[in-house]
Coordinates of C-alpha atoms in Angstrom, one line a residue:
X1 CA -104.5 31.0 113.1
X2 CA -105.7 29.7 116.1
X3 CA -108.9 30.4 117.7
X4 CA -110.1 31.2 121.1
X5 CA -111.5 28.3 122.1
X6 CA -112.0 25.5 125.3
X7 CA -110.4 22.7 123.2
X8 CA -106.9 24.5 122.7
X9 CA -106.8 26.1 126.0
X10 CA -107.9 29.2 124.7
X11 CA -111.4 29.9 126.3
X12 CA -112.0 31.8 130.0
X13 CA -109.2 30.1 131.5
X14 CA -107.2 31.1 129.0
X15 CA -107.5 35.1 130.0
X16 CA -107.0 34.3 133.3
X17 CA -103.6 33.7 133.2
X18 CA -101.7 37.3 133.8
X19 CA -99.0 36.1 131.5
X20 CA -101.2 35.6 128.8
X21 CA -102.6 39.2 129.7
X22 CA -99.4 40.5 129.4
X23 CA -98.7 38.9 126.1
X24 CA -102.0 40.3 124.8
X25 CA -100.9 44.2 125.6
X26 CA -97.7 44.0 124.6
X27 CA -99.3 43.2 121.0
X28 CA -101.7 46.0 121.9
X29 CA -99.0 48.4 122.7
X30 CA -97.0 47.7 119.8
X31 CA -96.7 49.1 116.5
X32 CA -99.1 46.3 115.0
X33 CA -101.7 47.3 117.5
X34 CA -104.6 49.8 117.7
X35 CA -104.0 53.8 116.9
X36 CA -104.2 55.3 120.1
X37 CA -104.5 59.3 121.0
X38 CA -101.8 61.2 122.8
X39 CA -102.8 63.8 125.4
X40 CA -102.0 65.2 129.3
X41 CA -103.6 64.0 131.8
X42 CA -104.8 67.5 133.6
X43 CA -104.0 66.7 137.3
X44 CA -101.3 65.0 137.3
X45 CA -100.0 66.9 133.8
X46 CA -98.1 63.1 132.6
X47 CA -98.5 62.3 129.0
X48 CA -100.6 59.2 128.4
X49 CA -102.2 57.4 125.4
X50 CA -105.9 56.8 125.1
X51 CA -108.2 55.0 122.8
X52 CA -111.7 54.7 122.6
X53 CA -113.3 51.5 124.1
X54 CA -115.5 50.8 120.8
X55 CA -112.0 50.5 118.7
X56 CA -110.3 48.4 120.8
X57 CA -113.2 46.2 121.1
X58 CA -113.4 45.7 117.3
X59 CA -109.8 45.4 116.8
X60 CA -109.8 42.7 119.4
X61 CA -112.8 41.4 118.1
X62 CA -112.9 41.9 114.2
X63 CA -109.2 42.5 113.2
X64 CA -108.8 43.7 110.0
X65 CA -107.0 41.5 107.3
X66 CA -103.5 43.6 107.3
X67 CA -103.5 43.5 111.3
X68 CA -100.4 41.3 111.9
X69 CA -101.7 38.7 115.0
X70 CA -98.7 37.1 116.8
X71 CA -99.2 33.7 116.6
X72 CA -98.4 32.6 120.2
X73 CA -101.7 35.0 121.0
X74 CA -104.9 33.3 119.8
X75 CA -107.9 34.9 118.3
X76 CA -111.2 35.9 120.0
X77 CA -114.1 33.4 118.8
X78 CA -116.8 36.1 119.7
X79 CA -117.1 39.5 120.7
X80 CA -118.7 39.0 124.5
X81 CA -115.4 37.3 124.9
X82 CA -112.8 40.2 123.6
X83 CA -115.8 42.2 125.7
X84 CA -115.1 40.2 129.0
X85 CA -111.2 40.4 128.4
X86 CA -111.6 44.6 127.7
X87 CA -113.3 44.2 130.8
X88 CA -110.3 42.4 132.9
X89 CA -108.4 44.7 131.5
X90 CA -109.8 47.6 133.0
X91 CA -110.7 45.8 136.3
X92 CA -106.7 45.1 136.8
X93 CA -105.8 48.7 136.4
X94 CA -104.2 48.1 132.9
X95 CA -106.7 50.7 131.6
X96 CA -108.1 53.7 133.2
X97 CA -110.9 55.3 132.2
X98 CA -110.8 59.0 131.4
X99 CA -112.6 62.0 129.4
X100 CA -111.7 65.0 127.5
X101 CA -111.2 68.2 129.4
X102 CA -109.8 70.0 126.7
X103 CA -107.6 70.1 123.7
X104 CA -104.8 67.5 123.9
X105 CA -105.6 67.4 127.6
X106 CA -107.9 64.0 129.1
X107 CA -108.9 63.5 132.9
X108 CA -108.7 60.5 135.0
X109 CA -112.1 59.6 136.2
X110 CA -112.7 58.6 139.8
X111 CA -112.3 54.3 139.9
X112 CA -116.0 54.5 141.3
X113 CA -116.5 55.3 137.7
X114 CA -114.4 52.8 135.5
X115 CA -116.4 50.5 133.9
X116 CA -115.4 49.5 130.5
X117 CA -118.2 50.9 128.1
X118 CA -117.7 51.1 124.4
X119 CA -118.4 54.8 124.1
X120 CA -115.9 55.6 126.4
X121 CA -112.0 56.5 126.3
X122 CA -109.3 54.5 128.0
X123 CA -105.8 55.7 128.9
X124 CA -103.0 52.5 128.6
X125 CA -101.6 52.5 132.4
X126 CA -100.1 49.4 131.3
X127 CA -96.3 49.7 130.4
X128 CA -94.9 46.3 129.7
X129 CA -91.5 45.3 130.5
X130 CA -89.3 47.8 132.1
X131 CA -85.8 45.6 131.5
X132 CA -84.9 47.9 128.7
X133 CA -86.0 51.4 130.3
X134 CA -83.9 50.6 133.4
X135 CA -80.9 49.4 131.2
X136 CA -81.2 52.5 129.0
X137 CA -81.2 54.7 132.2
X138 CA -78.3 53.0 134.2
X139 CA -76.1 53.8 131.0
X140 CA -77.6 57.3 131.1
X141 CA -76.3 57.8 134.4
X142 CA -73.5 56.1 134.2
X143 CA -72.8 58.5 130.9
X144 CA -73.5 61.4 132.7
X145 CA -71.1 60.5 135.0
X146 CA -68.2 60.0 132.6
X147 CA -68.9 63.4 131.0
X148 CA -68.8 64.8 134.5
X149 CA -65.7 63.4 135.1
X150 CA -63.8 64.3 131.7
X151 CA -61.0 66.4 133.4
X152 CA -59.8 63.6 134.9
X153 CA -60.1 61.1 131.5
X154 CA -56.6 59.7 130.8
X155 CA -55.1 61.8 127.8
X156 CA -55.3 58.8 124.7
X157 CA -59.5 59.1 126.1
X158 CA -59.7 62.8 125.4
X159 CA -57.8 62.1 122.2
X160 CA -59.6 59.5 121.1
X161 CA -63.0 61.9 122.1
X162 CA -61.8 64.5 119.8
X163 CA -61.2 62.8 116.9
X164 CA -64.5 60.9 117.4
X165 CA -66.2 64.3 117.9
X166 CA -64.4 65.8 114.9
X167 CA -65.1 62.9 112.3
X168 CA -69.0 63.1 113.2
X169 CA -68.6 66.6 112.6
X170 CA -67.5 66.3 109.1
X171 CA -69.7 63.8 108.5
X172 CA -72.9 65.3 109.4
X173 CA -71.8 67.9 107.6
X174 CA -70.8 66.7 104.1
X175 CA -74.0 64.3 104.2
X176 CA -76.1 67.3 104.6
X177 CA -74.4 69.0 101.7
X178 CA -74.4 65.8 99.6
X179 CA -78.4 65.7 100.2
X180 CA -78.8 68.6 99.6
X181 CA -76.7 69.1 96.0
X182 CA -78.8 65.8 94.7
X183 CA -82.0 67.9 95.6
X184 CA -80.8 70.9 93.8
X185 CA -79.9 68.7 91.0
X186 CA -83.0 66.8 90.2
X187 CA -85.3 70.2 91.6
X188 CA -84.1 71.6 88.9
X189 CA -85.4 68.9 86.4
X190 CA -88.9 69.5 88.2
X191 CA -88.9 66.6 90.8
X192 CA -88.2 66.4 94.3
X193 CA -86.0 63.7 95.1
X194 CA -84.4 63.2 98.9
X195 CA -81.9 60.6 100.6
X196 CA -83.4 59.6 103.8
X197 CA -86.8 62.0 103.7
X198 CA -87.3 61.8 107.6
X199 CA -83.8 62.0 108.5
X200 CA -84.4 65.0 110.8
X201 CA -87.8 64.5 111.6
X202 CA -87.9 65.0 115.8
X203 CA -91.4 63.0 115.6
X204 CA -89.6 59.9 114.4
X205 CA -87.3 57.3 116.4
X206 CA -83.8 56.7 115.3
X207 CA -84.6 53.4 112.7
X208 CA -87.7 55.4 111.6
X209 CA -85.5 58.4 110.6
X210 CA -83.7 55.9 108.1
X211 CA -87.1 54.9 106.3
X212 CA -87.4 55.1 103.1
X213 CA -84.3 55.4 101.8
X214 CA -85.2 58.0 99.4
X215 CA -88.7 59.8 98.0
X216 CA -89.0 60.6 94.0
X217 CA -91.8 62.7 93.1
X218 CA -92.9 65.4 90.8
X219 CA -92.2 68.8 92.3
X220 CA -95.7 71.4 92.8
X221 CA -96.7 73.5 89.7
X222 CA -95.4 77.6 89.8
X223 CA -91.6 76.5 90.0
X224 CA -90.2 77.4 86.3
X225 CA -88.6 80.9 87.1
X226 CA -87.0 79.8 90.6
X227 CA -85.5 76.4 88.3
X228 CA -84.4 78.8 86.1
X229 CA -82.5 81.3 88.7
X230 CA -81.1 78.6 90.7
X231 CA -79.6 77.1 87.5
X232 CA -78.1 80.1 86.3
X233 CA -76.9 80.7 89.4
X234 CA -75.0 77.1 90.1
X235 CA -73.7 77.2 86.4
X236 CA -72.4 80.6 87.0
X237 CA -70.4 79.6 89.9
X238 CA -68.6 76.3 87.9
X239 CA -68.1 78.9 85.2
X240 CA -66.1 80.9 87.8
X241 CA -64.1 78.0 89.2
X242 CA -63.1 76.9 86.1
X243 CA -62.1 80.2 84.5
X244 CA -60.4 81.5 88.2
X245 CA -58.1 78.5 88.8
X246 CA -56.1 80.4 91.6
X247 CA -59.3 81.6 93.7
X248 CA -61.0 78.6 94.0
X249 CA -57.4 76.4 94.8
X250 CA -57.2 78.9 97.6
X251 CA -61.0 78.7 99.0
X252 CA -60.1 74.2 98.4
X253 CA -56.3 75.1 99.9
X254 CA -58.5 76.3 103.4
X255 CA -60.8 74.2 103.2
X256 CA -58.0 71.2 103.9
X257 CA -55.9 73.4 105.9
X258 CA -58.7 74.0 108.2
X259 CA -59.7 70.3 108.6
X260 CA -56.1 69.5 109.3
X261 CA -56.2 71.6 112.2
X262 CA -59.5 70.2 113.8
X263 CA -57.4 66.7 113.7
X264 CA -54.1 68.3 114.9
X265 CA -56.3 70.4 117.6
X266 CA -54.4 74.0 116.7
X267 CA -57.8 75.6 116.4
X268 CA -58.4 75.5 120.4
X269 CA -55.7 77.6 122.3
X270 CA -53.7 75.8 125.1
X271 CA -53.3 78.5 127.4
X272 CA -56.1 77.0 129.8
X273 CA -54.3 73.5 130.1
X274 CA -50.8 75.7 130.4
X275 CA -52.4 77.3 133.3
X276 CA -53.6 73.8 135.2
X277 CA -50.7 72.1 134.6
X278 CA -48.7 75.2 136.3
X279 CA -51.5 75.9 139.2
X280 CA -48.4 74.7 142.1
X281 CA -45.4 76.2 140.4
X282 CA -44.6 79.6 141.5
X283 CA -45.1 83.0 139.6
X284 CA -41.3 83.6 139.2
X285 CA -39.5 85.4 136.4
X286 CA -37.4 83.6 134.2
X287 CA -34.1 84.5 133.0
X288 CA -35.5 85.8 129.3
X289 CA -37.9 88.4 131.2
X290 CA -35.3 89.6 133.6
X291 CA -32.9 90.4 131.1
X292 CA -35.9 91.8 129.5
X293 CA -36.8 93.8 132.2
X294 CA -33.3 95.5 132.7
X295 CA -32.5 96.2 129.1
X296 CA -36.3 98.5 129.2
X297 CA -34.6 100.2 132.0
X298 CA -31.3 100.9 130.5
X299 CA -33.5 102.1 127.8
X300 CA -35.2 104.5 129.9
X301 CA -32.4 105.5 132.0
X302 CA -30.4 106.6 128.3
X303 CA -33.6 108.7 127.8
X304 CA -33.8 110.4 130.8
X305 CA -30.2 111.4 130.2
X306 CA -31.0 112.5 126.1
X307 CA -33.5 114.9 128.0
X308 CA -33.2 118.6 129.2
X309 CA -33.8 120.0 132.8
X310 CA -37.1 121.5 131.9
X311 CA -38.4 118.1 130.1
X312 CA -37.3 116.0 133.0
X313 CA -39.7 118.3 135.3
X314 CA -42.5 117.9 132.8
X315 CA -41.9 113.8 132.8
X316 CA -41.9 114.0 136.4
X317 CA -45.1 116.2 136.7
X318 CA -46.9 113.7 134.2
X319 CA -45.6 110.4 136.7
X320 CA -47.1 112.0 139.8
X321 CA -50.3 113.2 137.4
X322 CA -50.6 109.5 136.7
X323 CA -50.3 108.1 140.0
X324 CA -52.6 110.7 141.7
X325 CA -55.4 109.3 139.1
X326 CA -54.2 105.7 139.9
X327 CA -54.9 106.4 143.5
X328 CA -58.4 108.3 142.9
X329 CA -59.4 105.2 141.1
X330 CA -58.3 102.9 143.6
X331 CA -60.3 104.2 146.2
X332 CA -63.4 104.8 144.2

């Protein structure tokens, strides 16, 4: 690896390019660089990451043998030099110097204040290359937009979102039952053994969720009776399906029939797209519910006539009864 040095270029001169600055904390910011410390700032309550000044000095100065150095970045020769380049650092605004106010919680101290010291601790205002963040949020946005304007998607797009929405669906949840069956399985034997561990670990990234592939180790002591119920349990329920052919072809015979109607989308009533579709057309009859209409009256008419003189009167009392409370309630 090269070294910081006047003969390569690499000296004072070297730092003093901002490029080569930059290149130097994007290394620092990236997963091959120094731990840093998470907290809020107090005033102006923004999440930053801080480090002490002594760690970053060694690391610049004395990196450790598994640090990864990018070779297009050469080494420090001495430690006043990573010193004077912690220093430009700071002086540039790439690091601010703060304190701890509190748990998880750091304040900015006044720039009067700022000098780079090794017992102090240094919030990263330095943020790299923004190319990527504005990219990612223009497709946000433009997103958002599209899923604003769904009602207005041409039919094959809603279509096509359905059975997008529906496949992921089944997916997620047949991988989660698949993970956890092979748990079960191998819990039982007295290991724990997972696909994808961090899988749905919220701390994580997206790759990171998919590493490792799987963990194998022995499960914690004080397990034996709960192996023992959970396997008489699972066996018990094979035992059933096999010996009750008919109920468990019914539970499988739903199972299907009610993934076949998430594809053919009978699960979601169309009443609601009925109604748009129809918003202009007028509220008239149609010939079914006139016909309809007049065979309930002949209906009532014959049972007017089937009725005597004093049931007619009581009918007639009940009608006005009933419109008298129909009026009450109208004006309440």
């Amino acid at each position: 690896m090269a070294k910081s040095n006047s003969k390569n270029g690499s000296g004072s001169s070297y730092w003093d390019d901002i490029e080569n600055i930059n290149k130097l904390c994007d290394f620092l910011r990236s997963q091959d660089g120094p731990a840093v410390r998470e907290a809020v700032e107090e005033r102006i309550e923004k999440r930053v990451l801080y480090i002490k000044g002594e760690k970053l000095l060694n690391f610049l100065a004395e990196p450790k043998k598994k640090v990864k150095w990018p070779e297009n970045i050469p080494k420090f020769s001495s430690r006043p030099e990573a010193l004077a380049v912690c220093k430009k650092l700071n002086d540039i605004g790439y690091l601010h110097r703060c304190e701890k106010s509190g748990k998880g919680e750091v304040a900015f101290l006044p720039r009067s204040r700022c000098e780079f010291e090794e017992d102090g601790y240094f919030a990263w205002i330095y943020e790299g290359n923004k190319t990527f963040s504005h990219f990612l949020t223009t497709m946000l946005v433009i997103g958002f937009l599209c899923c604003v304007c769904f009602p207005i998607w041409p039919q094959f797009l809603k279509v096509f979102v359905w059975y997008m929405s529906v496949t992921m669906l089944i997916f997620i949840f047949f991988l989660i039952t698949f993970r956890g069956f092979m748990f079960l399985m191998v819990w039982i034997l007295g290991f724990d053994f997972w696909i994808w561990p961090n899988l749905f670990d919220e701390h994580l990234g997206f790759f990171d969720s998919f590493k490792p592939m799987y963990s194998f180790e022995k499960s914690a002591a004080g397990q034996l009776y709960w192996r023992i119920g959970i396997f008489v349990g699972f066996f018990s329920f094979c035992y059933w399906a096999v010996t009750q052919p008919s109920e468990f072809d019914g539970f499988k015979a739903a199972q299907v029939d009610f993934i076949k109607d998430l594809y053919a989308g009978k699960l979601l009533s169309d009443s609601s797209q009925t109604d748009k579709d129809n918003i202009d057309k007028p509220k008239m009859p149609s010939l079914e519910d006139l016909l309809k209409m007049e065979d309930e009256m002949d209906d009532e008419d014959e049972e007017e006539d089937d009725l005597s003189e004093e049931e007619r009167m009581e009918k007639m009392f009940e009608d006005l009864m009933d419109e008298e409370e129909d009026i009450d309630e109208d004006e309440e």
